[in-house]
Coordinates of C-alpha atoms in Angstrom, one line a residue:
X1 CA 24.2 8.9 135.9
X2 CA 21.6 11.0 133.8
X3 CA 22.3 9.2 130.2
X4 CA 20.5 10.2 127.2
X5 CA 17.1 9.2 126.4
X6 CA 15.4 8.1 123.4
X7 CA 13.9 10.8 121.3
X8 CA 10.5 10.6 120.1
X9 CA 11.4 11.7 116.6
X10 CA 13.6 13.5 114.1
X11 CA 12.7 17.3 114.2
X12 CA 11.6 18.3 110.6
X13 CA 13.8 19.8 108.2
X14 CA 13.8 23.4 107.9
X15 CA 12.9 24.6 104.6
X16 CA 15.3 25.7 101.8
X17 CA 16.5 29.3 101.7
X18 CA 14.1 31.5 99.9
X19 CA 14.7 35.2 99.5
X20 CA 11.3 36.2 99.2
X21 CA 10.4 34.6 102.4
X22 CA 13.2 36.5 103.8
X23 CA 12.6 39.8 102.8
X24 CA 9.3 38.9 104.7
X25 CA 10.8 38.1 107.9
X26 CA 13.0 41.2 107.5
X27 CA 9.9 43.5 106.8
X28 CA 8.0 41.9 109.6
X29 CA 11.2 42.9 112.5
X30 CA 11.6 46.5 111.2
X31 CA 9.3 48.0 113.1
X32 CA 11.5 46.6 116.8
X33 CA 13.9 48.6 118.8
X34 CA 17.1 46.8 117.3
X35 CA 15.9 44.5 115.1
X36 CA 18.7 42.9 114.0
X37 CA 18.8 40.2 116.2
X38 CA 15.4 39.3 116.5
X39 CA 16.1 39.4 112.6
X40 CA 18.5 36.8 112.6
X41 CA 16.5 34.9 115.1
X42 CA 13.7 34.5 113.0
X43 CA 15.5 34.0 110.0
X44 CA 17.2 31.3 111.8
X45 CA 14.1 29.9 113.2
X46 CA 12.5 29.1 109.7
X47 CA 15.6 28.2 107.4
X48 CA 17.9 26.5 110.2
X49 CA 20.7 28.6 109.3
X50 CA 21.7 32.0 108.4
X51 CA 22.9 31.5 105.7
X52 CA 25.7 34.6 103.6
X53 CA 22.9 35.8 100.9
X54 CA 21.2 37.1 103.8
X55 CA 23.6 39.6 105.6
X56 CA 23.1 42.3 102.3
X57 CA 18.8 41.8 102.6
X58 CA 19.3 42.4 106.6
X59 CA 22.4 45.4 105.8
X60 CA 19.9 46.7 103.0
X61 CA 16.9 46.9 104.9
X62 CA 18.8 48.1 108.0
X63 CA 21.1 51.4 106.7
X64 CA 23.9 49.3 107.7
X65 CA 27.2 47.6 106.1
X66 CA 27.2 43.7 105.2
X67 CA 30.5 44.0 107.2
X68 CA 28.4 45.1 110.6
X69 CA 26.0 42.4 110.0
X70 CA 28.7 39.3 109.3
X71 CA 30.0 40.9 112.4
X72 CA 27.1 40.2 114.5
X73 CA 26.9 36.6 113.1
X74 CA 30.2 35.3 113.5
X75 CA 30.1 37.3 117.0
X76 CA 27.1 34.9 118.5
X77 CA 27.9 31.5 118.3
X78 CA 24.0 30.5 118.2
X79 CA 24.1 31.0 114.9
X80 CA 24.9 28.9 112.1
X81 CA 26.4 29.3 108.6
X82 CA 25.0 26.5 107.4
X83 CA 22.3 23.6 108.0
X84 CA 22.5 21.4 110.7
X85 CA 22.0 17.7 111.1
X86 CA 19.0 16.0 111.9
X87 CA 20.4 16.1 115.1
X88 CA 22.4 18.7 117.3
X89 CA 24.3 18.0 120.4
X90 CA 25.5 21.0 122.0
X91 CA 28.5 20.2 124.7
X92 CA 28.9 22.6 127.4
X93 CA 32.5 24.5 127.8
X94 CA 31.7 25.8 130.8
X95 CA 33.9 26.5 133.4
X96 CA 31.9 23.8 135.7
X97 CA 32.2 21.5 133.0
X98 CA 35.9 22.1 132.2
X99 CA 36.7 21.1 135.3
X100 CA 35.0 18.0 135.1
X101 CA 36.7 16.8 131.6
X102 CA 34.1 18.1 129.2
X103 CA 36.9 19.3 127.1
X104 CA 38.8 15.8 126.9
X105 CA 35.4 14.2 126.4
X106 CA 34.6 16.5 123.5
X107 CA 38.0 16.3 122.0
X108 CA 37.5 12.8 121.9
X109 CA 34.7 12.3 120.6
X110 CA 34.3 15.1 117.8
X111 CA 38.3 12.8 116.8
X112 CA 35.3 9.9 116.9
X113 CA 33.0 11.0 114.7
X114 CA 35.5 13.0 112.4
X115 CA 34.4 16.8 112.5
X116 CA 35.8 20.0 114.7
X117 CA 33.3 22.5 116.6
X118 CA 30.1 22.7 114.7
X119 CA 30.8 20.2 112.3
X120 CA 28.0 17.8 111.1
X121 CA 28.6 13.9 110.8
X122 CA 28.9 12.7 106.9
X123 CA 25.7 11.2 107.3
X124 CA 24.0 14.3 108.2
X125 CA 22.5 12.7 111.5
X126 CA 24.4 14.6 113.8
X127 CA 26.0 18.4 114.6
X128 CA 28.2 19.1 117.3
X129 CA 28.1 22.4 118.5
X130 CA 29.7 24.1 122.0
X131 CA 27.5 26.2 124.4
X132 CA 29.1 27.5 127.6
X133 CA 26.3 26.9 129.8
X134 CA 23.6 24.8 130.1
X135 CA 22.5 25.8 134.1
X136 CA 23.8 22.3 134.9
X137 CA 26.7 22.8 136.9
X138 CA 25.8 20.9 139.6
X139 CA 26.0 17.7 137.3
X140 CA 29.0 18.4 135.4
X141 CA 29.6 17.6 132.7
X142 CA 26.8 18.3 130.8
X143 CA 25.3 18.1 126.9
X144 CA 21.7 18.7 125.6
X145 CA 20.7 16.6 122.9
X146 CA 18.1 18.6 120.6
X147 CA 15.8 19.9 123.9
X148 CA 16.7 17.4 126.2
X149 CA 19.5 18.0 129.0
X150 CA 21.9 15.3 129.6
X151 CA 24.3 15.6 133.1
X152 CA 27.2 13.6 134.0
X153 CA 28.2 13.2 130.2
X154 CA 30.4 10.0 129.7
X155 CA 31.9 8.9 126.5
X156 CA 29.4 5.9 126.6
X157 CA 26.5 8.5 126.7
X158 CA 28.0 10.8 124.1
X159 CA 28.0 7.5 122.0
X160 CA 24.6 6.5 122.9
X161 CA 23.4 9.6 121.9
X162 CA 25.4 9.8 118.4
X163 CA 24.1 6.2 118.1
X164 CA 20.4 7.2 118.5
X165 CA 20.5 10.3 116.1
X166 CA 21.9 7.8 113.3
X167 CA 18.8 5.3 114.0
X168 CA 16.7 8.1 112.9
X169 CA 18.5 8.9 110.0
X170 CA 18.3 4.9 109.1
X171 CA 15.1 5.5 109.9

C-alpha cells in the first residue's frame, strides 16, 4: 500500500491580500482571450485564495457583473474563498474511488478532525478539500497530499498524513 511520505517542508505562506498587487495581476491578463480565468488563476497563485474584495476589481476591469464573476468562483471548486492550511489534502470523489470507500473514509475522517469539505483544522496545519479525479483509478482510493499522490488511501494513512502536516506546524 502507497502510504504517505514525509514532506520535505511546509510550503510558504502566500502573502496577505493587497489590492494594488491585484489590480496588477488583473492588468497583466487583460490582454488574453477570456481572461477571467487565467485571472483568477493568477490571483489565486499569489494570495492562496480568491478572496470577495476581488470579484468587483475582476467585474470592473472586465465590463462584467460582480454576480457573473462570484458565479464563476463558486462554479470551480479549485478555488478557494479563503486561506488554506499549511497543508491541503485533496480526497478524490471519483467514481473509481467511490467505489472503493473514499466517501466513508472521508466522512470519517473530516468527523476526525472536526471540519466539512474544505474546512481547515483549528490549528491551521491542515485543509481538506475534494477533487474528483486524481488519474489514479487503478489504485483506488486515492488522496494527494500538497503535490504528492497517495493510492490505496486507508484511515491509517489519512492519519499519518494529518499527523505529519501538524509536525510542521509544531515545527
Amino acid at each position: 500500500m502507497a502510504k504517505a511520505s514525509s514532506w520535505s517542508a511546509a510550503p510558504e505562506s502566500a502573502p496577505v491580500w493587497n489590492e494594488a498587487r491585484a489590480r496588477e495581476i488583473i492588468e497583466d491578463h487583460l490582454g488574453l482571450e477570456g481572461p477571467m480565468l487565467p485571472i483568477l488563476h493568477a490571483l489565486q497563485h499569489e494570495f492562496g485564495y480568491v478572496g470577495e474584495d476581488a470579484a468587483p476589481l475582476i467585474a470592473r476591469a472586465l465590463n462584467v457583473t460582480r454576480a457573473e464573476v462570484h458565479g464563476v468562483i463558486t462554479f470551480y471548486h479549485d478555488f478557494r474563498h479563503a486561506p488554506a492550511g499549511r497543508h491541503v489534502l485533496k480526497l478524490c470523489r471519483g467514481e473509481s474511488c467511490q467505489s472503493m470507500g473514499s466517501e466513508e473514509l472521508a466522512r470519517k475522517f473530516l468527523s476526525d478532525l472536526a471540519i466539512e469539505w474544505g474546512g481547515t483544522t483549528a490549528d491551521g496545519a491542515l485543509t481538506v478539500e475534494a477533487i474528483y479525479c486524481l488519474g489514479l483509478c487503478a489504485c483506488s482510493p486515492a488522496a494527494m497530499m500538497d503535490d504528492e499522490l497517495i493510492g490505496r488511501v486507508d484511515q491509517d494513512a489519512l492519519a499519518e498524513a494529518a499527523d505529519q502536516a501538524r509536525e510542521f506546524v509544531r515545527s
